[in-house]
Short mmCIF file of C-alpha atoms and ligand atoms in Angstrom, two decimals:
data_model
loop_
_atom_site.label_atom_id
_atom_site.label_comp_id
_atom_site.label_asym_id
_atom_site.label_seq_id
_atom_site.Cartn_x
_atom_site.Cartn_y
_atom_site.Cartn_z
CA MET A 3 0.00 0.00 0.00
CA PRO A 4 1.46 3.43 -0.87
CA GLN A 5 2.67 5.35 2.13
CA ASP A 6 -0.02 8.04 1.88
CA ARG A 7 -2.83 5.57 2.34
CA ALA A 8 -1.26 3.84 5.31
CA ALA A 9 -2.67 6.25 7.89
CA ALA A 10 -6.08 6.27 6.24
CA PHE A 11 -9.28 5.52 8.10
CA VAL A 12 -12.58 4.93 6.40
CA ALA A 13 -15.08 7.54 7.52
CA ASP A 14 -18.41 6.24 8.75
CA ARG A 15 -19.94 9.72 8.89
CA LEU A 16 -20.02 12.32 6.17
CA LEU A 17 -21.00 15.87 7.04
CA LEU A 18 -22.02 18.00 4.08
CA PHE A 19 -22.01 21.78 4.46
CA GLY A 20 -24.00 23.53 1.73
CA ALA A 21 -26.25 20.48 1.57
CA THR A 22 -29.12 22.28 -0.13
CA GLY A 23 -26.95 24.15 -2.65
CA ASP A 24 -26.52 23.75 -6.37
CA LEU A 25 -23.40 21.55 -6.20
CA ALA A 26 -25.03 19.24 -3.66
CA ARG A 27 -28.11 18.80 -5.83
CA ARG A 28 -26.36 18.46 -9.19
CA MET A 29 -23.24 16.53 -8.21
CA LEU A 30 -22.77 15.47 -4.60
CA LEU A 31 -26.07 13.74 -3.85
CA PRO A 32 -26.17 12.04 -7.29
CA SER A 33 -22.56 10.86 -6.86
CA LEU A 34 -23.21 9.46 -3.41
CA CYS A 35 -26.38 7.75 -4.60
CA ALA A 36 -24.53 6.19 -7.56
CA LEU A 37 -21.78 4.93 -5.23
CA ASN A 38 -24.44 3.49 -2.97
CA ALA A 39 -26.09 1.76 -5.94
CA ASP A 40 -22.76 0.15 -6.84
CA GLY A 41 -22.26 -1.07 -3.29
CA LEU A 42 -19.22 1.18 -2.82
CA LEU A 43 -20.36 2.92 0.37
CA ASP A 44 -19.79 1.20 3.68
CA LYS A 45 -23.08 -0.10 5.02
CA ASN A 46 -22.63 1.99 8.18
CA LEU A 47 -21.96 5.29 6.44
CA ARG A 48 -24.35 7.99 7.56
CA ILE A 49 -24.62 11.31 5.74
CA VAL A 50 -25.64 14.45 7.60
CA GLY A 51 -26.49 17.49 5.53
CA THR A 52 -26.42 20.98 6.91
CA ALA A 53 -27.30 24.43 5.59
CA ARG A 54 -29.20 27.47 6.72
CA SER A 55 -32.68 26.34 5.54
CA GLN A 56 -34.96 25.04 8.26
CA LEU A 57 -35.75 21.54 7.00
CA SER A 58 -36.69 18.35 8.76
CA ASP A 59 -35.00 15.06 7.84
CA ALA A 60 -38.05 14.12 5.79
CA GLU A 61 -38.02 17.43 3.92
CA TYR A 62 -34.33 17.07 3.18
CA ARG A 63 -34.86 13.57 1.83
CA ASP A 64 -37.59 14.97 -0.42
CA LEU A 65 -35.17 17.61 -1.68
CA ALA A 66 -32.57 14.90 -2.27
CA ARG A 67 -35.04 12.63 -4.07
CA GLU A 68 -35.99 15.45 -6.40
CA ALA A 69 -32.32 16.21 -7.10
CA LEU A 70 -31.59 12.56 -7.86
CA GLU A 71 -34.55 12.26 -10.20
CA GLN A 72 -33.38 15.35 -12.01
CA HIS A 73 -29.65 14.74 -12.17
CA LEU A 74 -28.95 11.01 -12.00
CA PRO A 75 -29.98 8.63 -14.79
CA ALA A 76 -32.55 6.09 -13.59
CA ASP A 77 -30.25 3.14 -14.32
CA ARG A 78 -27.64 4.46 -11.89
CA ARG A 79 -29.90 5.15 -8.93
CA GLY A 80 -30.20 1.65 -7.48
CA SER A 81 -32.43 1.59 -4.46
CA MET A 82 -33.05 5.28 -3.82
CA ASP A 83 -34.89 4.55 -0.59
CA ALA A 84 -31.88 2.72 0.79
CA PHE A 85 -29.72 5.70 -0.10
CA LEU A 86 -32.15 8.28 1.26
CA GLY A 87 -32.28 6.28 4.49
CA ARG A 88 -28.63 7.22 5.10
CA LEU A 89 -29.45 10.94 5.01
CA SER A 90 -30.38 13.25 7.84
CA TYR A 91 -30.35 17.02 8.12
CA GLN A 92 -29.47 19.61 10.74
CA PRO A 93 -30.14 23.33 10.07
CA LEU A 94 -27.24 25.59 10.98
CA ASP A 95 -26.20 29.19 10.65
CA ALA A 96 -22.46 28.71 10.26
CA THR A 97 -21.68 32.36 10.99
CA THR A 98 -22.35 31.90 14.73
CA LEU A 99 -21.10 29.30 17.18
CA GLU A 100 -24.61 28.51 18.27
CA GLY A 101 -25.85 25.33 16.76
CA PHE A 102 -22.48 23.59 16.30
CA GLU A 103 -22.84 21.58 19.50
CA GLU A 104 -26.23 20.42 18.44
CA LEU A 105 -24.70 19.48 15.10
CA ALA A 106 -21.99 17.45 16.88
CA ASP A 107 -24.68 15.68 18.92
CA ARG A 108 -26.60 14.98 15.76
CA ILE A 109 -23.56 13.38 14.20
CA GLY A 110 -23.11 11.43 17.39
CA ARG A 111 -19.60 12.68 17.78
CA ARG A 112 -18.29 14.92 20.52
CA GLY A 113 -14.60 15.32 21.30
CA GLY A 114 -13.28 12.86 18.76
CA ASP A 115 -15.22 9.71 19.55
CA ASP A 116 -13.77 7.32 17.01
CA ALA A 117 -15.00 4.03 18.30
CA SER A 118 -15.80 3.22 14.73
CA GLY A 119 -14.43 4.91 11.62
CA GLY A 120 -14.28 8.67 11.71
CA LEU A 121 -15.70 11.81 10.17
CA ALA A 122 -15.30 13.27 6.68
CA ILE A 123 -16.47 16.87 6.30
CA PHE A 124 -17.19 18.45 2.92
CA LEU A 125 -17.40 22.25 2.71
CA SER A 126 -19.34 23.33 -0.32
CA THR A 127 -20.19 26.83 0.85
CA ALA A 128 -19.22 30.37 -0.01
CA PRO A 129 -15.54 30.92 0.89
CA ALA A 130 -16.60 33.64 3.34
CA LEU A 131 -18.12 30.87 5.47
CA PHE A 132 -14.95 28.75 5.63
CA GLU A 133 -13.39 30.54 8.60
CA PRO A 134 -16.53 30.75 10.77
CA THR A 135 -17.34 27.14 9.95
CA ILE A 136 -13.93 25.98 11.07
CA ARG A 137 -14.28 28.02 14.25
CA GLY A 138 -17.60 26.32 14.93
CA LEU A 139 -16.21 22.87 14.20
CA ARG A 140 -13.37 23.46 16.67
CA HIS A 141 -15.72 24.84 19.26
CA SER A 142 -17.85 21.71 19.18
CA GLY A 143 -14.93 19.27 19.12
CA LEU A 144 -15.66 18.21 15.57
CA THR A 145 -12.04 18.73 14.53
CA GLU A 146 -10.67 16.17 16.98
CA GLY A 147 -9.82 12.54 16.40
CA ASN A 148 -10.22 10.89 13.02
CA VAL A 149 -11.46 13.79 10.94
CA ARG A 150 -10.67 15.06 7.48
CA ILE A 151 -12.07 17.97 5.52
CA GLY A 152 -12.78 18.48 1.82
CA LEU A 153 -12.83 22.05 0.49
CA GLU A 154 -14.65 23.01 -2.67
CA LYS A 155 -13.34 25.88 -4.80
CA PRO A 156 -13.06 28.83 -4.94
CA LEU A 157 -10.29 28.84 -2.35
CA GLY A 158 -9.87 32.58 -2.28
CA THR A 159 -9.72 35.18 -4.99
CA ASP A 160 -5.97 35.76 -4.95
CA LEU A 161 -2.86 34.51 -3.19
CA ALA A 162 -3.43 36.59 -0.05
CA SER A 163 -7.04 35.48 0.47
CA SER A 164 -6.16 31.88 -0.34
CA GLU A 165 -3.39 31.98 2.27
CA GLU A 166 -5.90 33.26 4.79
CA ILE A 167 -8.25 30.37 4.10
CA ASN A 168 -5.40 27.89 4.15
CA ASP A 169 -4.16 29.28 7.47
CA ALA A 170 -7.62 29.05 8.99
CA VAL A 171 -7.98 25.44 7.88
CA ALA A 172 -4.44 24.63 9.02
CA SER A 173 -5.25 25.95 12.49
CA ALA A 174 -7.62 23.00 12.90
CA PHE A 175 -6.41 20.30 10.50
CA GLU A 176 -3.08 18.79 9.47
CA GLU A 177 -2.30 19.09 5.75
CA SER A 178 -2.72 15.31 5.52
CA ALA A 179 -6.38 15.79 6.56
CA ILE A 180 -7.11 18.60 4.07
CA PHE A 181 -8.60 17.59 0.73
CA ARG A 182 -8.76 20.54 -1.71
CA ILE A 183 -11.02 19.70 -4.58
CA ASP A 184 -10.38 20.39 -8.23
CA HIS A 185 -13.10 18.35 -9.85
CA TYR A 186 -11.10 18.03 -13.08
CA LEU A 187 -8.81 15.62 -11.24
CA GLY A 188 -11.82 13.38 -10.66
CA LYS A 189 -12.44 13.04 -14.39
CA GLU A 190 -11.50 9.64 -15.75
CA THR A 191 -9.72 10.95 -18.84
CA VAL A 192 -7.66 13.38 -16.81
CA GLN A 193 -6.39 10.46 -14.75
CA ASN A 194 -5.87 8.59 -17.98
CA LEU A 195 -3.28 11.19 -18.92
CA LEU A 196 -1.05 9.67 -16.27
CA ALA A 197 -1.65 6.17 -17.64
CA LEU A 198 -0.92 7.35 -21.16
CA ARG A 199 2.32 9.05 -20.18
CA PHE A 200 3.65 6.63 -17.60
CA ALA A 201 2.29 3.23 -18.56
CA ASN A 202 3.52 3.32 -22.17
CA ILE A 203 7.10 3.26 -23.35
CA MET A 204 6.63 5.21 -26.55
CA PHE A 205 5.67 8.68 -25.32
CA GLU A 206 8.10 9.48 -22.53
CA PRO A 207 11.29 9.47 -24.66
CA LEU A 208 9.64 12.02 -26.96
CA TRP A 209 7.97 14.07 -24.23
CA ASN A 210 10.35 17.04 -24.23
CA ALA A 211 11.48 20.14 -26.08
CA ALA A 212 13.56 18.14 -28.55
CA HIS A 213 10.46 16.44 -29.96
CA ILE A 214 7.46 18.54 -28.98
CA ASP A 215 6.80 21.80 -30.80
CA HIS A 216 4.00 23.08 -28.59
CA VAL A 217 1.04 22.05 -26.45
CA GLN A 218 -2.53 23.39 -26.61
CA ILE A 219 -5.08 23.10 -23.84
CA THR A 220 -8.65 24.11 -24.64
CA VAL A 221 -11.60 24.14 -22.26
CA ALA A 222 -14.53 25.47 -24.27
CA GLU A 223 -18.05 25.81 -22.90
CA THR A 224 -21.29 26.71 -24.65
CA VAL A 225 -23.02 27.87 -21.47
CA GLY A 226 -23.16 31.50 -20.35
CA LEU A 227 -23.68 32.78 -16.83
CA GLU A 228 -26.09 29.99 -15.78
CA GLY A 229 -27.63 32.18 -13.10
CA ARG A 230 -24.27 32.57 -11.32
CA VAL A 231 -24.10 36.31 -11.93
CA GLY A 232 -22.89 37.32 -8.49
CA PHE A 233 -20.09 34.78 -8.40
CA TYR A 234 -18.94 34.89 -11.99
CA ASP A 235 -18.81 38.61 -12.48
CA GLY A 236 -16.47 38.97 -9.53
CA THR A 237 -14.31 36.14 -10.83
CA GLY A 238 -13.84 35.88 -14.61
CA ALA A 239 -12.37 33.11 -16.75
CA LEU A 240 -8.78 33.47 -15.54
CA ARG A 241 -9.67 32.80 -11.92
CA ASP A 242 -12.63 30.50 -12.57
CA MET A 243 -10.92 28.09 -14.97
CA VAL A 244 -7.22 28.80 -15.54
CA GLN A 245 -6.13 29.18 -11.92
CA ASN A 246 -7.32 25.68 -11.08
CA HIS A 247 -8.49 23.25 -13.78
CA MET A 248 -6.27 24.36 -16.64
CA LEU A 249 -3.13 24.67 -14.55
CA GLN A 250 -3.75 21.22 -13.14
CA LEU A 251 -4.05 19.85 -16.67
CA LEU A 252 -0.87 21.67 -17.65
CA ALA A 253 0.94 20.28 -14.60
CA LEU A 254 -0.09 16.71 -15.45
CA VAL A 255 1.14 17.13 -19.02
CA ALA A 256 4.43 18.75 -18.04
CA MET A 257 5.46 16.99 -14.84
CA GLU A 258 8.41 14.64 -14.47
CA PRO A 259 7.63 10.96 -13.87
CA PRO A 260 6.65 10.56 -10.21
CA ILE A 261 8.27 7.64 -8.40
CA HIS A 262 4.89 6.17 -7.36
CA PHE A 263 1.23 6.69 -8.04
CA ASP A 264 0.62 8.27 -4.68
CA ALA A 265 -0.30 11.63 -3.27
CA THR A 266 3.14 12.83 -2.20
CA ALA A 267 5.01 11.71 -5.30
CA ILE A 268 2.48 13.10 -7.75
CA ARG A 269 1.95 16.39 -5.98
CA ASP A 270 5.71 16.89 -5.53
CA GLU A 271 6.12 16.70 -9.30
CA LYS A 272 3.12 18.89 -10.12
CA VAL A 273 4.22 21.67 -7.82
CA LYS A 274 7.66 21.81 -9.46
CA VAL A 275 5.94 22.55 -12.78
CA LEU A 276 3.68 25.18 -11.26
CA ARG A 277 6.67 26.91 -9.72
CA ALA A 278 8.52 26.80 -13.02
CA LEU A 279 5.81 28.73 -14.87
CA ARG A 280 7.33 31.83 -16.38
CA GLN A 281 5.62 35.11 -15.62
CA VAL A 282 3.43 35.90 -18.62
CA ALA A 283 4.61 38.91 -20.62
CA ALA A 284 2.49 41.68 -22.12
CA GLY A 285 1.03 40.64 -25.44
CA GLN A 286 0.77 37.00 -24.44
CA THR A 287 -2.77 37.09 -23.10
CA VAL A 288 -6.08 37.93 -24.73
CA ARG A 289 -9.14 38.78 -22.66
CA GLY A 290 -12.56 38.55 -24.23
CA GLN A 291 -16.23 39.01 -23.42
CA TYR A 292 -19.10 37.64 -25.48
CA THR A 293 -21.73 39.72 -27.18
CA ALA A 294 -25.10 38.45 -28.41
CA GLY A 295 -24.90 35.63 -30.94
CA ALA A 296 -26.12 32.09 -31.51
CA ILE A 297 -25.17 28.70 -30.07
CA GLU A 298 -26.31 25.63 -31.95
CA GLY A 299 -28.76 27.76 -33.92
CA GLN A 300 -30.31 29.36 -30.82
CA ALA A 301 -29.99 33.10 -30.27
CA VAL A 302 -28.30 33.93 -26.97
CA PRO A 303 -27.85 37.30 -25.27
CA GLY A 304 -24.53 39.01 -24.68
CA TYR A 305 -22.79 39.01 -21.30
CA ASP A 306 -23.84 42.57 -20.53
CA ASP A 307 -27.46 41.68 -21.27
CA GLU A 308 -27.34 38.64 -19.01
CA LEU A 309 -25.73 40.75 -16.33
CA GLU A 310 -28.03 43.69 -16.93
CA GLY A 311 -25.12 46.08 -16.74
CA GLU A 312 -21.67 46.76 -18.11
CA SER A 313 -18.73 44.82 -16.81
CA ASP A 314 -15.00 44.45 -17.29
CA THR A 315 -15.02 40.72 -16.48
CA GLU A 316 -13.50 38.37 -19.05
CA THR A 317 -15.56 35.40 -20.17
CA PHE A 318 -12.73 34.21 -22.42
CA ILE A 319 -8.99 34.08 -22.07
CA ALA A 320 -6.22 32.82 -24.29
CA LEU A 321 -2.62 32.87 -23.22
CA LYS A 322 0.80 31.58 -24.01
CA ALA A 323 2.66 30.01 -21.10
CA HIS A 324 6.15 28.61 -20.66
CA VAL A 325 7.51 26.12 -18.18
CA ASP A 326 11.03 27.26 -17.50
CA ASN A 327 12.86 24.02 -16.97
CA TRP A 328 15.20 21.74 -18.86
CA ARG A 329 12.50 19.51 -20.35
CA TRP A 330 10.30 22.30 -21.71
CA LYS A 331 12.85 24.90 -22.76
CA GLY A 332 11.28 27.02 -25.52
CA VAL A 333 8.03 24.98 -25.80
CA PRO A 334 4.93 27.20 -25.68
CA PHE A 335 1.79 26.00 -23.93
CA TYR A 336 -1.22 27.73 -25.47
CA LEU A 337 -4.23 27.82 -23.15
CA ARG A 338 -7.72 29.03 -23.96
CA THR A 339 -11.05 28.82 -22.24
CA GLY A 340 -14.32 30.64 -22.58
CA LYS A 341 -18.06 30.69 -22.16
CA ARG A 342 -20.44 30.76 -25.12
CA LEU A 343 -17.99 29.14 -27.52
CA PRO A 344 -19.37 27.06 -30.40
CA GLU A 345 -19.05 23.66 -28.72
CA ARG A 346 -18.35 22.08 -25.36
CA VAL A 347 -14.94 20.53 -25.61
CA THR A 348 -12.00 19.97 -23.32
CA GLU A 349 -8.88 18.66 -25.01
CA ILE A 350 -5.12 18.64 -24.87
CA VAL A 351 -3.15 18.72 -28.10
CA VAL A 352 0.50 17.74 -28.13
CA GLN A 353 2.05 18.82 -31.38
CA PHE A 354 5.28 17.00 -32.15
CA ARG A 355 8.07 18.38 -34.32
CA CYS A 356 8.63 17.38 -37.93
CA VAL A 357 11.08 14.59 -38.71
CA PRO A 358 14.56 16.10 -39.06
CA HIS A 359 14.91 15.23 -42.73
CA SER A 360 12.26 14.25 -45.25
CA ILE A 361 13.20 11.63 -47.80
CA PHE A 362 9.92 12.30 -49.61
CA GLU A 363 10.55 15.79 -50.88
CA GLY A 364 13.45 17.78 -52.22
CA ASP A 365 15.40 18.51 -55.41
CA HIS A 366 17.03 15.09 -55.57
CA ASN A 367 13.58 13.56 -55.92
CA PRO A 368 11.63 15.89 -58.20
CA LYS A 369 8.63 13.61 -58.54
CA ALA A 370 8.06 13.37 -54.84
CA GLY A 371 5.77 16.13 -53.76
CA ALA A 372 4.63 14.69 -50.45
CA ARG A 373 4.72 17.21 -47.68
CA LEU A 374 5.14 15.85 -44.22
CA GLN A 375 2.95 16.94 -41.37
CA PRO A 376 4.20 16.57 -37.83
CA ASN A 377 2.60 13.92 -35.61
CA ARG A 378 -0.04 15.11 -33.21
CA LEU A 379 -1.56 13.56 -30.12
CA VAL A 380 -5.04 14.80 -29.21
CA ILE A 381 -6.37 13.81 -25.82
CA GLY A 382 -10.11 14.42 -25.71
CA ILE A 383 -11.36 14.84 -22.14
CA GLN A 384 -14.96 15.81 -22.77
CA PRO A 385 -17.55 15.43 -24.10
CA GLU A 386 -15.86 12.56 -25.95
CA GLU A 387 -13.23 10.59 -24.10
CA ASN A 388 -10.80 9.65 -26.79
CA ILE A 389 -7.17 9.62 -27.75
CA GLN A 390 -6.11 10.32 -31.28
CA LEU A 391 -2.61 10.02 -32.64
CA CYS A 392 -2.13 11.52 -36.10
CA LEU A 393 0.44 9.62 -38.12
CA MET A 394 1.71 10.04 -41.66
CA ALA A 395 0.74 7.20 -44.01
CA LYS A 396 1.19 6.48 -47.68
CA MET A 397 -1.92 6.96 -49.76
CA PRO A 398 -2.73 3.82 -51.75
CA GLY A 399 -1.64 4.00 -55.40
CA LEU A 400 1.11 3.21 -57.85
CA ASP A 401 2.81 6.54 -57.30
CA ARG A 402 3.74 7.29 -60.94
CA ASP A 403 3.84 10.97 -59.96
CA GLY A 404 5.63 10.39 -56.73
CA ILE A 405 4.59 9.03 -53.40
CA ARG A 406 1.64 10.70 -51.74
CA LEU A 407 1.30 10.88 -48.00
CA ARG A 408 -1.49 11.88 -45.72
CA SER A 409 -1.95 12.33 -42.01
CA VAL A 410 -4.34 9.67 -40.69
CA PRO A 411 -5.68 9.39 -37.17
CA LEU A 412 -5.19 6.38 -34.98
CA ASP A 413 -8.27 6.68 -32.81
CA ILE A 414 -9.10 5.17 -29.48
CA ALA A 415 -12.59 5.93 -28.25
CA MET A 416 -12.39 5.09 -24.56
CA PRO A 417 -16.06 4.07 -24.18
CA ASP A 418 -15.59 1.53 -27.01
CA ALA A 419 -12.34 0.24 -25.58
CA PHE A 420 -14.00 -0.33 -22.22
CA THR A 421 -17.54 -1.38 -22.95
CA GLY A 422 -19.59 -2.48 -19.99
CA THR A 423 -18.23 0.28 -17.74
CA HIS A 424 -20.23 3.41 -17.18
CA ARG A 425 -19.12 6.96 -17.20
CA ARG A 426 -18.86 8.22 -13.67
CA ILE A 427 -19.40 11.70 -12.29
CA ALA A 428 -16.02 13.16 -11.24
CA TYR A 429 -17.34 13.63 -7.71
CA GLU A 430 -17.98 9.90 -7.29
CA ARG A 431 -14.27 9.29 -7.31
CA LEU A 432 -13.47 12.35 -5.20
CA LEU A 433 -16.09 11.68 -2.54
CA LEU A 434 -15.01 8.07 -2.23
CA ASP A 435 -11.36 9.12 -1.93
CA LEU A 436 -12.35 11.66 0.73
CA ILE A 437 -14.26 9.02 2.68
CA GLU A 438 -11.38 6.55 2.37
CA GLY A 439 -8.57 9.07 2.80
CA ASP A 440 -6.63 9.01 -0.46
CA GLN A 441 -5.21 12.48 -1.26
CA THR A 442 -3.71 11.64 -4.66
CA LEU A 443 -6.38 13.50 -6.64
CA PHE A 444 -6.59 16.50 -4.30
CA VAL A 445 -4.57 19.68 -4.51
CA ARG A 446 -1.90 20.43 -1.92
CA ARG A 447 -1.47 23.86 -0.37
CA ASP A 448 1.80 24.58 -2.14
CA GLU A 449 0.18 23.81 -5.51
CA VAL A 450 -2.77 26.13 -4.92
CA GLU A 451 -0.49 28.90 -3.79
CA ALA A 452 1.86 28.51 -6.77
CA GLN A 453 -1.21 28.67 -9.04
CA TRP A 454 -2.43 31.85 -7.38
CA ALA A 455 0.98 33.51 -7.49
CA TRP A 456 1.14 33.00 -11.27
CA VAL A 457 -2.44 34.14 -11.85
CA ASP A 458 -2.04 37.21 -9.61
CA ALA A 459 0.92 38.29 -11.75
CA ILE A 460 -1.27 38.10 -14.87
CA ARG A 461 -3.94 40.25 -13.23
CA ALA A 462 -1.30 42.73 -12.09
CA LEU A 463 -0.06 42.90 -15.68
CA TRP A 464 -3.58 43.53 -16.96
CA ASN A 465 -3.94 46.39 -14.50
CA ALA A 466 -0.51 47.86 -15.14
CA GLU A 467 -0.88 47.72 -18.92
CA SER A 468 -4.62 48.52 -18.90
CA ILE A 469 -5.26 45.43 -21.04
CA ARG A 470 -8.73 45.89 -22.43
CA LEU A 471 -11.41 43.34 -23.15
CA LYS A 472 -12.02 42.34 -26.75
CA ASN A 473 -15.53 41.38 -27.73
CA TYR A 474 -16.44 38.13 -29.45
CA THR A 475 -19.77 37.00 -30.78
CA ALA A 476 -21.37 34.21 -28.78
CA GLY A 477 -20.91 31.04 -30.81
CA SER A 478 -17.47 32.00 -32.16
CA TRP A 479 -14.05 30.80 -30.98
CA GLY A 480 -13.27 34.01 -29.11
CA PRO A 481 -11.75 37.32 -30.25
CA SER A 482 -9.65 37.24 -33.40
CA ALA A 483 -6.70 38.34 -31.29
CA ALA A 484 -6.71 34.84 -29.75
CA ILE A 485 -6.17 33.35 -33.20
CA ALA A 486 -3.44 35.88 -33.86
CA LEU A 487 -1.73 35.00 -30.56
CA ALA A 488 -1.04 31.50 -31.89
CA GLU A 489 -0.64 32.41 -35.55
CA ARG A 490 2.19 34.82 -34.81
CA ASP A 491 4.15 31.67 -33.97
CA GLY A 492 2.89 29.80 -37.03
CA VAL A 493 0.47 27.76 -34.86
CA SER A 494 -3.23 27.15 -35.49
CA TRP A 495 -5.63 26.27 -32.72
CA HIS A 496 -6.96 22.75 -33.11
CA GLU A 497 -10.65 22.80 -34.02
C1 LIG B 518 -16.32 25.15 -12.60
C2 LIG B 518 -16.48 26.58 -13.04
O1 LIG B 518 -15.22 25.00 -11.74
O2 LIG B 518 -16.11 24.33 -13.75
C3 LIG B 518 -17.62 26.72 -14.03
O3 LIG B 518 -16.74 27.39 -11.89
C4 LIG B 518 -17.44 25.77 -15.18
O4 LIG B 518 -17.70 28.06 -14.51
C5 LIG B 518 -17.20 24.37 -14.68
O5 LIG B 518 -18.62 25.81 -15.97
C6 LIG B 518 -16.83 23.43 -15.82
O6 LIG B 518 -16.79 22.11 -15.36
P1 LIG B 518 -17.06 20.90 -16.36
O7 LIG B 518 -16.82 19.69 -15.52
O8 LIG B 518 -18.46 21.04 -16.85
O9 LIG B 518 -16.07 21.06 -17.46
#
């Protein structure tokens, strides 16, 4: 067993803060129910939800049932009654200490009573509630004994506020008990990146500046504000998507081989990449905001219209990053993400270099007109989970006018390769790891802080240089400046 799991206990109580919120309804309750249906939850596990609303247990179960019917396919629900039977609810105003003792009684756990299992806490609340919640947990003894805590993003809005949150959590929990969530790490294909890189012999020898020309990471969404006006407008694409999900993807692509598949080894390697990120220079970022347009043939309003006011928040960002280390010397990483783009797609493109010498073209061989294209590896994360390797192949024919070549894809559609398995919600994996105590897919404090330091520098640059927003029509691939950002280097975004 890897070292990090050795000290693990399996929690027999799960305490959900923000239990009536959007994430709980759309993701957490469905994930827990699906785990229950697959027999993956310990039979003794009890789940206590808490939030401000005054609900009885029965009312909370009704809310949960409705959420499951809405967000979990019927064939994954199993016995819903059995799952709902695990749930109870305790109303709480987390801003005051009152109520925390009652909560501890409700959980049946005062002063670290760990006769069986232990407690896993999941905070899915506004970051402003993190500190008071931790104070309340301490006050009622809920931080003692076998306890661990999962924290949902956003963990602050910049390095300073993230440090404050991290300090507050650290005052009550050891780092080994803190599980910072980046739900992208719970996605199967993101984990598959590690398998692809480190379980195959053919990629690693080529995975460096000598053989890779550049890397592209795209996270495109078709949705707009989705009713999250208050949160999103104070955040923007850089902090909502790049600071966490995209930098985690970049770190997994760029990291050195870890010595084990365990939390310490993997996070040690990721943080080295995050610390090696070069400060982005002026001219290497593009900020955009969508105006009215159409997505899949449907007219959609502009950001200002959705917001009902003007705003300087970016809904799109493209940037060129560099990892300043030996392996990645001179290799650009192009990142782009945005709302209201033409399709929902998350993918990583690794563009290899051309072969050093082509035997198929040149003066010595006048008939040969075959131009070589460099190999390309496209890792599709969503909506399709697939891996495509573009290789040069000879086109069939007798070649009287010279050999003809074409790039052809070698395609692996993961669902076809693994029929009989179902696609899981990222939170299924993360909640189970939280309950069982495996930190491998959670973000360590030094990683989060390195991510913030890099992102803060970009925001400082935007302020210092008064970098203005560029508009793009909803349903397009962002402002034309984003295309120019790559094309200046002779690179086209993969579409
Ligand atoms: C969240 C962001 O972290 O990730 C949202 O706050 C975004 O703005 C979401 O829509 C995207 O997640 P996914 O799993 O749908 O790609």
